Amino acid sequence: MAVPTIQRETSPARPPTSRLLLWLRKQGPRVGRPFFAVVLSILIGSIVILISSPGSFGDRLTTISDAYTALWAGSFGDGFSLSNTLVKVTPLIFASLSVAISFRAGLFNIGAAGQIVVGAMAADILALKATTWPGWLLVPSMILISMLAGGLWGAIVGFLKAWRGAHEVVTTIMLNWIAFYVTDYFIDGPFTAPGGVNQTNALPLQARLPRITDIYNATLGQFLPKADPYMYLVDVGFLIALLALGVYWFISKRTTFGYEIRVLGENPKAAVYAGIPTKRNILLVMAIAGAFAGLGGALHLMGQFPYQMVATTSRVDTTGFDAIGASLLGMNTSIGILLGSLLFGGLRSASPLMQASGISGDIVLVLEALILFCMASEFLPALRRVLPDWLRIMPARAASPATATPAPLPVEESGEEVLQEASTKKAGDDGTSLKEE
Amino acid sequence: MFFQALLQVLSSSNTWQNALQFAALLLLPALGGVISERSGVVNIGMEGMMLIGAFTGVYVAVNTNNVWMGLICAIICGGLISLIHAVVSINFKANQVISGIAINIIALGLTSYLLFVLTPEHQGFPQLAASLRIPTPNWGPLADIPFLGAVLFQQNLIFYLALLILVGIHLLLFRTNIGLRIRAVGEHPQAADTAGVNVRLIRYWCVVGSGLLSGLAGAFLSLGIVGIFNANMTAGRGFIAMAAVIFGKYTPLGAAGACLIFGLGEALSYSVSLQGAGIDSNLIGTIPYLLTLIALVGFVGRTVAPAADGAPYEPGSE
């Protein structure tokens, strides 16, 4: 509520501060919506616990505080939890990049789950077939083949979208389930481990990624106190994920291709007029998306879980769906994706620990869904309309849904509609912000 | 060898009985999907709505000791959860796909959480007694007809209800004024609005209708077929139903045909003798999705969604 007042006082007098405030004012809405989403979901989550838990009112309040304490302790509370969270965050970053880069192009990729599985499966099959290869050959080959396989899986979606007009939401859902079933076939069939435990044989030792603590102990740990590698499980896959975030930033902000897909996402018709090769770019962006997710699946397999059991029909892994939340929450920016992945990874990693303290960890799914609802819909603008004037913290620009969701779902032959909607929204936004100023 | 086994399985009445049962289970959410998509609201939350129905059915049936109460509450709760989707995507103009995903996640989370909180010792529900399950009506001598008796006249009550609903929704969509309005709202909401149709109201009813039907399907699964509730017991059936909607070209009868094919696929994947002949049940599981992809690509007559499907409607927009 204070921000606009301060700005009015300072903006003419002190230019440097005003530039900072202007920047804040520009960034405020982008942060405001995710912040609002998280706070609201925590509030509603508390209400769900309040209603459903047994005991007196006081007991219930205790349960709520226990739940959130356990959530914090289990996600970021100490080094051990933080390390476990980072383990969950690693594949989530890759999957979110897959979702985000397609969002940029106006494509709704809910196929990250399938792409992860396909990438992990390809790497697994290679490692189990080529057990005699040395590590320096095997690990890069696994990384490469996982990106190829994931990329191919994504490219199918791009091809069907660009040349046959098949909606990517539908094709990705179908391809997810095909990926799950085919993986199950490989796990239960040709590559099953003896004993029938729904997993493959373990990866050969030279195919596994070292933990960060192993590297630390081998280098700095020679001089400083050593870290316990069984305490901190996070592997170098996390570092590769950070690198991938940089690659994503570079692609989307510093290359022609990145510019082209952003034009494609924000105004498909303009992209066509500008002579941007739309079809080729759709194919390419889906292939890159698939490669990101496939790599994530393979690294998770190589770093953490040397048995291919990442996501199958019998054991649904939600990384692919968490990724949608993470990239929505992060507004498709690199830093936002990192933060969103940390949040959702933290929720995931705390969930089993909450179970241990007597609160069902499944409540984190409810929190996640509530965040999705808030990010997807225009609660915040609607709320602002209802709120009295003095409570209007955020400038009206926060209303623009274009920053949150890539575009209204591309419908068949909807280029015109998208164009018109975008222009009407722009006009509306400008109008309101002018009014406030 | 393989064809012999396939022939043997296909000639068994047991296979067809299972196939029709699974088909009816898919048909209910698929019909819901048809009306929802026809009215212009993308619904990929049917999986979650089914799960809510399945949970509510068992919870209420166990606690009131009455299967019918369970059934009714399952339908109502399916409708309530779909109301969230309706409010968020119609009033708050949310991206309907994200809202659908959120419905699926919240249903999975809520049912698993409540299964933990609401059952004694956090152990889940026991297997339901026969009196707490939806009965199979007795057709008397009809049930003794050699092949057809087992296939058609020994089915669960909901199976026959699903057939009635199929006919009802087909007539509703294509033979009534309301159906014309639903289709108009999905194809060209601005024109419908100009003609005096309440676009939002129609969409509300269609989304809630899909929730009611999905809730019914969930109860059919937990109270009728399986007799227990497990976490995530729908196992992707809501998505197969969605595939059936598309494969059936967004028509009730087409969706029913697709459900029959997919139901037969599921029945075959459970058949032991086929597995003996070297056909993996996992690979059979991919059939519905592969067929739908082929239908989308359009080698055999392309599937086209309603024109305004997925686009939120703003009164006064062009």
PDB file of N, CA, C and O in Angstrom, chain A residues 106-148:
ATOM      1  N   GLY A 106       4.522 -20.428 -27.199  1.00  0.00           N
ATOM      2  CA  GLY A 106       3.081 -20.522 -27.188  1.00  0.00           C
ATOM      3  C   GLY A 106       2.560 -21.937 -27.239  1.00  0.00           C
ATOM      4  O   GLY A 106       1.397 -22.173 -27.539  1.00  0.00           O
ATOM      5  N   LEU A 107       3.445 -22.897 -26.947  1.00  0.00           N
ATOM      6  CA  LEU A 107       3.030 -24.295 -26.980  1.00  0.00           C
ATOM      7  C   LEU A 107       2.922 -24.817 -25.556  1.00  0.00           C
ATOM      8  O   LEU A 107       3.779 -24.521 -24.716  1.00  0.00           O
ATOM      9  N   PHE A 108       1.898 -25.593 -25.320  1.00  0.00           N
ATOM     10  CA  PHE A 108       1.656 -26.086 -23.981  1.00  0.00           C
ATOM     11  C   PHE A 108       2.164 -27.516 -23.890  1.00  0.00           C
ATOM     12  O   PHE A 108       1.504 -28.451 -24.302  1.00  0.00           O
ATOM     13  N   ASN A 109       3.344 -27.671 -23.351  1.00  0.00           N
ATOM     14  CA  ASN A 109       3.966 -28.987 -23.316  1.00  0.00           C
ATOM     15  C   ASN A 109       3.646 -29.662 -21.995  1.00  0.00           C
ATOM     16  O   ASN A 109       4.280 -29.380 -20.987  1.00  0.00           O
ATOM     17  N   ILE A 110       2.647 -30.551 -21.978  1.00  0.00           N
ATOM     18  CA  ILE A 110       2.468 -31.314 -20.745  1.00  0.00           C
ATOM     19  C   ILE A 110       3.032 -32.701 -20.923  1.00  0.00           C
ATOM     20  O   ILE A 110       2.676 -33.628 -20.224  1.00  0.00           O
ATOM     21  N   GLY A 111       3.960 -32.824 -21.857  1.00  0.00           N
ATOM     22  CA  GLY A 111       4.568 -34.121 -22.124  1.00  0.00           C
ATOM     23  C   GLY A 111       5.925 -34.297 -21.478  1.00  0.00           C
ATOM     24  O   GLY A 111       6.625 -35.258 -21.790  1.00  0.00           O
ATOM     25  N   ALA A 112       6.303 -33.387 -20.558  1.00  0.00           N
ATOM     26  CA  ALA A 112       7.621 -33.528 -19.938  1.00  0.00           C
ATOM     27  C   ALA A 112       7.745 -34.885 -19.251  1.00  0.00           C
ATOM     28  O   ALA A 112       8.813 -35.517 -19.300  1.00  0.00           O
ATOM     29  N   ALA A 113       6.646 -35.343 -18.630  1.00  0.00           N
ATOM     30  CA  ALA A 113       6.687 -36.625 -17.932  1.00  0.00           C
ATOM     31  C   ALA A 113       7.130 -37.740 -18.882  1.00  0.00           C
ATOM     32  O   ALA A 113       8.012 -38.544 -18.554  1.00  0.00           O
ATOM     33  N   GLY A 114       6.540 -37.772 -20.065  1.00  0.00           N
ATOM     34  CA  GLY A 114       6.891 -38.808 -21.028  1.00  0.00           C
ATOM     35  C   GLY A 114       8.300 -38.642 -21.560  1.00  0.00           C
ATOM     36  O   GLY A 114       9.036 -39.608 -21.726  1.00  0.00           O
ATOM     37  N   GLN A 115       8.694 -37.386 -21.795  1.00  0.00           N
ATOM     38  CA  GLN A 115      10.034 -37.140 -22.329  1.00  0.00           C
ATOM     39  C   GLN A 115      11.109 -37.547 -21.326  1.00  0.00           C
ATOM     40  O   GLN A 115      12.147 -38.100 -21.705  1.00  0.00           O
ATOM     41  N   ILE A 116      10.845 -37.292 -20.047  1.00  0.00           N
ATOM     42  CA  ILE A 116      11.782 -37.715 -18.996  1.00  0.00           C
ATOM     43  C   ILE A 116      11.982 -39.219 -19.065  1.00  0.00           C
ATOM     44  O   ILE A 116      13.107 -39.734 -19.071  1.00  0.00           O
ATOM     45  N   VAL A 117      10.864 -39.932 -19.110  1.00  0.00           N
ATOM     46  CA  VAL A 117      10.917 -41.387 -19.082  1.00  0.00           C
ATOM     47  C   VAL A 117      11.664 -41.928 -20.295  1.00  0.00           C
ATOM     48  O   VAL A 117      12.504 -42.827 -20.173  1.00  0.00           O
ATOM     49  N   VAL A 118      11.362 -41.354 -21.457  1.00  0.00           N
ATOM     50  CA  VAL A 118      11.989 -41.855 -22.678  1.00  0.00           C
ATOM     51  C   VAL A 118      13.500 -41.612 -22.631  1.00  0.00           C
ATOM     52  O   VAL A 118      14.294 -42.494 -22.976  1.00  0.00           O
ATOM     53  N   GLY A 119      13.904 -40.419 -22.167  1.00  0.00           N
ATOM     54  CA  GLY A 119      15.330 -40.139 -22.067  1.00  0.00           C
ATOM     55  C   GLY A 119      16.020 -41.090 -21.116  1.00  0.00           C
ATOM     56  O   GLY A 119      17.082 -41.655 -21.426  1.00  0.00           O
ATOM     57  N   ALA A 120      15.409 -41.280 -19.935  1.00  0.00           N
ATOM     58  CA  ALA A 120      16.004 -42.170 -18.947  1.00  0.00           C
ATOM     59  C   ALA A 120      16.082 -43.588 -19.492  1.00  0.00           C
ATOM     60  O   ALA A 120      17.088 -44.294 -19.316  1.00  0.00           O
ATOM     61  N   MET A 121      15.033 -43.995 -20.194  1.00  0.00           N
ATOM     62  CA  MET A 121      15.005 -45.367 -20.705  1.00  0.00           C
ATOM     63  C   MET A 121      16.089 -45.573 -21.748  1.00  0.00           C
ATOM     64  O   MET A 121      16.791 -46.590 -21.726  1.00  0.00           O
ATOM     65  N   ALA A 122      16.268 -44.601 -22.642  1.00  0.00           N
ATOM     66  CA  ALA A 122      17.285 -44.743 -23.678  1.00  0.00           C
ATOM     67  C   ALA A 122      18.670 -44.860 -23.048  1.00  0.00           C
ATOM     68  O   ALA A 122      19.473 -45.734 -23.422  1.00  0.00           O
ATOM     69  N   ALA A 123      18.944 -43.987 -22.074  1.00  0.00           N
ATOM     70  CA  ALA A 123      20.244 -44.039 -21.412  1.00  0.00           C
ATOM     71  C   ALA A 123      20.433 -45.369 -20.698  1.00  0.00           C
ATOM     72  O   ALA A 123      21.518 -45.971 -20.731  1.00  0.00           O
ATOM     73  N   ASP A 124      19.367 -45.838 -20.064  1.00  0.00           N
ATOM     74  CA  ASP A 124      19.416 -47.102 -19.322  1.00  0.00           C
ATOM     75  C   ASP A 124      19.722 -48.264 -20.254  1.00  0.00           C
ATOM     76  O   ASP A 124      20.590 -49.096 -19.966  1.00  0.00           O
ATOM     77  N   ILE A 125      19.021 -48.292 -21.370  1.00  0.00           N
ATOM     78  CA  ILE A 125      19.220 -49.395 -22.312  1.00  0.00           C
ATOM     79  C   ILE A 125      20.655 -49.385 -22.828  1.00  0.00           C
ATOM     80  O   ILE A 125      21.327 -50.429 -22.870  1.00  0.00           O
ATOM     81  N   LEU A 126      21.160 -48.209 -23.158  1.00  0.00           N
ATOM     82  CA  LEU A 126      22.540 -48.119 -23.639  1.00  0.00           C
ATOM     83  C   LEU A 126      23.510 -48.645 -22.587  1.00  0.00           C
ATOM     84  O   LEU A 126      24.393 -49.469 -22.877  1.00  0.00           O
ATOM     85  N   ALA A 127      23.332 -48.191 -21.335  1.00  0.00           N
ATOM     86  CA  ALA A 127      24.265 -48.585 -20.283  1.00  0.00           C
ATOM     87  C   ALA A 127      24.213 -50.083 -20.022  1.00  0.00           C
ATOM     88  O   ALA A 127      25.238 -50.721 -19.772  1.00  0.00           O
ATOM     89  N   LEU A 128      23.007 -50.653 -20.101  1.00  0.00           N
ATOM     90  CA  LEU A 128      22.887 -52.086 -19.814  1.00  0.00           C
ATOM     91  C   LEU A 128      23.404 -52.929 -20.968  1.00  0.00           C
ATOM     92  O   LEU A 128      23.778 -54.093 -20.781  1.00  0.00           O
ATOM     93  N   LYS A 129      23.399 -52.352 -22.178  1.00  0.00           N
ATOM     94  CA  LYS A 129      23.923 -53.082 -23.339  1.00  0.00           C
ATOM     95  C   LYS A 129      25.431 -52.939 -23.438  1.00  0.00           C
ATOM     96  O   LYS A 129      26.127 -53.874 -23.832  1.00  0.00           O
ATOM     97  N   ALA A 130      25.919 -51.741 -23.119  1.00  0.00           N
ATOM     98  CA  ALA A 130      27.347 -51.473 -23.322  1.00  0.00           C
ATOM     99  C   ALA A 130      28.066 -51.440 -21.982  1.00  0.00           C
ATOM    100  O   ALA A 130      28.711 -50.468 -21.624  1.00  0.00           O
ATOM    101  N   THR A 131      27.953 -52.506 -21.221  1.00  0.00           N
ATOM    102  CA  THR A 131      28.513 -52.521 -19.869  1.00  0.00           C
ATOM    103  C   THR A 131      30.034 -52.439 -19.858  1.00  0.00           C
ATOM    104  O   THR A 131      30.622 -52.067 -18.857  1.00  0.00           O
ATOM    105  N   THR A 132      30.653 -52.830 -20.985  1.00  0.00           N
ATOM    106  CA  THR A 132      32.119 -52.879 -20.976  1.00  0.00           C
ATOM    107  C   THR A 132      32.742 -51.544 -21.349  1.00  0.00           C
ATOM    108  O   THR A 132      33.959 -51.382 -21.230  1.00  0.00           O
ATOM    109  N   TRP A 133      31.930 -50.596 -21.809  1.00  0.00           N
ATOM    110  CA  TRP A 133      32.500 -49.308 -22.193  1.00  0.00           C
ATOM    111  C   TRP A 133      33.094 -48.623 -20.960  1.00  0.00           C
ATOM    112  O   TRP A 133      32.537 -48.713 -19.869  1.00  0.00           O
ATOM    113  N   PRO A 134      34.186 -47.898 -21.151  1.00  0.00           N
ATOM    114  CA  PRO A 134      34.726 -47.134 -20.021  1.00  0.00           C
ATOM    115  C   PRO A 134      33.850 -45.925 -19.721  1.00  0.00           C
ATOM    116  O   PRO A 134      33.079 -45.481 -20.572  1.00  0.00           O
ATOM    117  N   GLY A 135      34.001 -45.402 -18.512  1.00  0.00           N
ATOM    118  CA  GLY A 135      33.136 -44.313 -18.067  1.00  0.00           C
ATOM    119  C   GLY A 135      33.217 -43.080 -18.938  1.00  0.00           C
ATOM    120  O   GLY A 135      32.201 -42.452 -19.230  1.00  0.00           O
ATOM    121  N   TRP A 136      34.435 -42.717 -19.388  1.00  0.00           N
ATOM    122  CA  TRP A 136      34.581 -41.479 -20.168  1.00  0.00           C
ATOM    123  C   TRP A 136      33.837 -41.557 -21.488  1.00  0.00           C
ATOM    124  O   TRP A 136      33.502 -40.551 -22.087  1.00  0.00           O
ATOM    125  N   LEU A 137      33.582 -42.779 -21.959  1.00  0.00           N
ATOM    126  CA  LEU A 137      32.822 -42.937 -23.197  1.00  0.00           C
ATOM    127  C   LEU A 137      31.338 -43.116 -22.891  1.00  0.00           C
ATOM    128  O   LEU A 137      30.467 -42.554 -23.562  1.00  0.00           O
ATOM    129  N   LEU A 138      31.078 -43.914 -21.833  1.00  0.00           N
ATOM    130  CA  LEU A 138      29.694 -44.298 -21.561  1.00  0.00           C
ATOM    131  C   LEU A 138      28.853 -43.103 -21.100  1.00  0.00           C
ATOM    132  O   LEU A 138      27.745 -42.890 -21.592  1.00  0.00           O
ATOM    133  N   VAL A 139      29.386 -42.328 -20.153  1.00  0.00           N
ATOM    134  CA  VAL A 139      28.579 -41.246 -19.582  1.00  0.00           C
ATOM    135  C   VAL A 139      28.181 -40.211 -20.647  1.00  0.00           C
ATOM    136  O   VAL A 139      26.995 -39.897 -20.775  1.00  0.00           O
ATOM    137  N   PRO A 140      29.144 -39.711 -21.450  1.00  0.00           N
ATOM    138  CA  PRO A 140      28.706 -38.777 -22.500  1.00  0.00           C
ATOM    139  C   PRO A 140      27.745 -39.411 -23.497  1.00  0.00           C
ATOM    140  O   PRO A 140      26.795 -38.763 -23.954  1.00  0.00           O
ATOM    141  N   SER A 141      27.971 -40.690 -23.817  1.00  0.00           N
ATOM    142  CA  SER A 141      27.054 -41.344 -24.756  1.00  0.00           C
ATOM    143  C   SER A 141      25.656 -41.422 -24.171  1.00  0.00           C
ATOM    144  O   SER A 141      24.668 -41.212 -24.887  1.00  0.00           O
ATOM    145  N   MET A 142      25.566 -41.739 -22.875  1.00  0.00           N
ATOM    146  CA  MET A 142      24.240 -41.814 -22.249  1.00  0.00           C
ATOM    147  C   MET A 142      23.561 -40.457 -22.273  1.00  0.00           C
ATOM    148  O   MET A 142      22.365 -40.343 -22.552  1.00  0.00           O
ATOM    149  N   ILE A 143      24.344 -39.412 -21.967  1.00  0.00           N
ATOM    150  CA  ILE A 143      23.771 -38.060 -21.976  1.00  0.00           C
ATOM    151  C   ILE A 143      23.268 -37.720 -23.376  1.00  0.00           C
ATOM    152  O   ILE A 143      22.139 -37.235 -23.556  1.00  0.00           O
ATOM    153  N   LEU A 144      24.083 -38.053 -24.355  1.00  0.00           N
ATOM    154  CA  LEU A 144      23.726 -37.727 -25.735  1.00  0.00           C
ATOM    155  C   LEU A 144      22.478 -38.490 -26.174  1.00  0.00           C
ATOM    156  O   LEU A 144      21.533 -37.916 -26.738  1.00  0.00           O
ATOM    157  N   ILE A 145      22.459 -39.790 -25.876  1.00  0.00           N
ATOM    158  CA  ILE A 145      21.336 -40.593 -26.375  1.00  0.00           C
ATOM    159  C   ILE A 145      20.050 -40.208 -25.646  1.00  0.00           C
ATOM    160  O   ILE A 145      18.955 -40.235 -26.237  1.00  0.00           O
ATOM    161  N   SER A 146      20.172 -39.811 -24.370  1.00  0.00           N
ATOM    162  CA  SER A 146      18.956 -39.396 -23.658  1.00  0.00           C
ATOM    163  C   SER A 146      18.386 -38.123 -24.273  1.00  0.00           C
ATOM    164  O   SER A 146      17.171 -37.972 -24.403  1.00  0.00           O
ATOM    165  N   MET A 147      19.304 -37.206 -24.663  1.00  0.00           N
ATOM    166  CA  MET A 147      18.817 -35.973 -25.286  1.00  0.00           C
ATOM    167  C   MET A 147      18.215 -36.261 -26.655  1.00  0.00           C
ATOM    168  O   MET A 147      17.201 -35.676 -27.034  1.00  0.00           O
ATOM    169  N   LEU A 148      18.844 -37.178 -27.373  1.00  0.00           N
ATOM    170  CA  LEU A 148      18.308 -37.537 -28.688  1.00  0.00           C
ATOM    171  C   LEU A 148      16.931 -38.159 -28.552  1.00  0.00           C
ATOM    172  O   LEU A 148      15.985 -37.795 -29.267  1.00  0.00           O
TER     173      LEU A 148
END
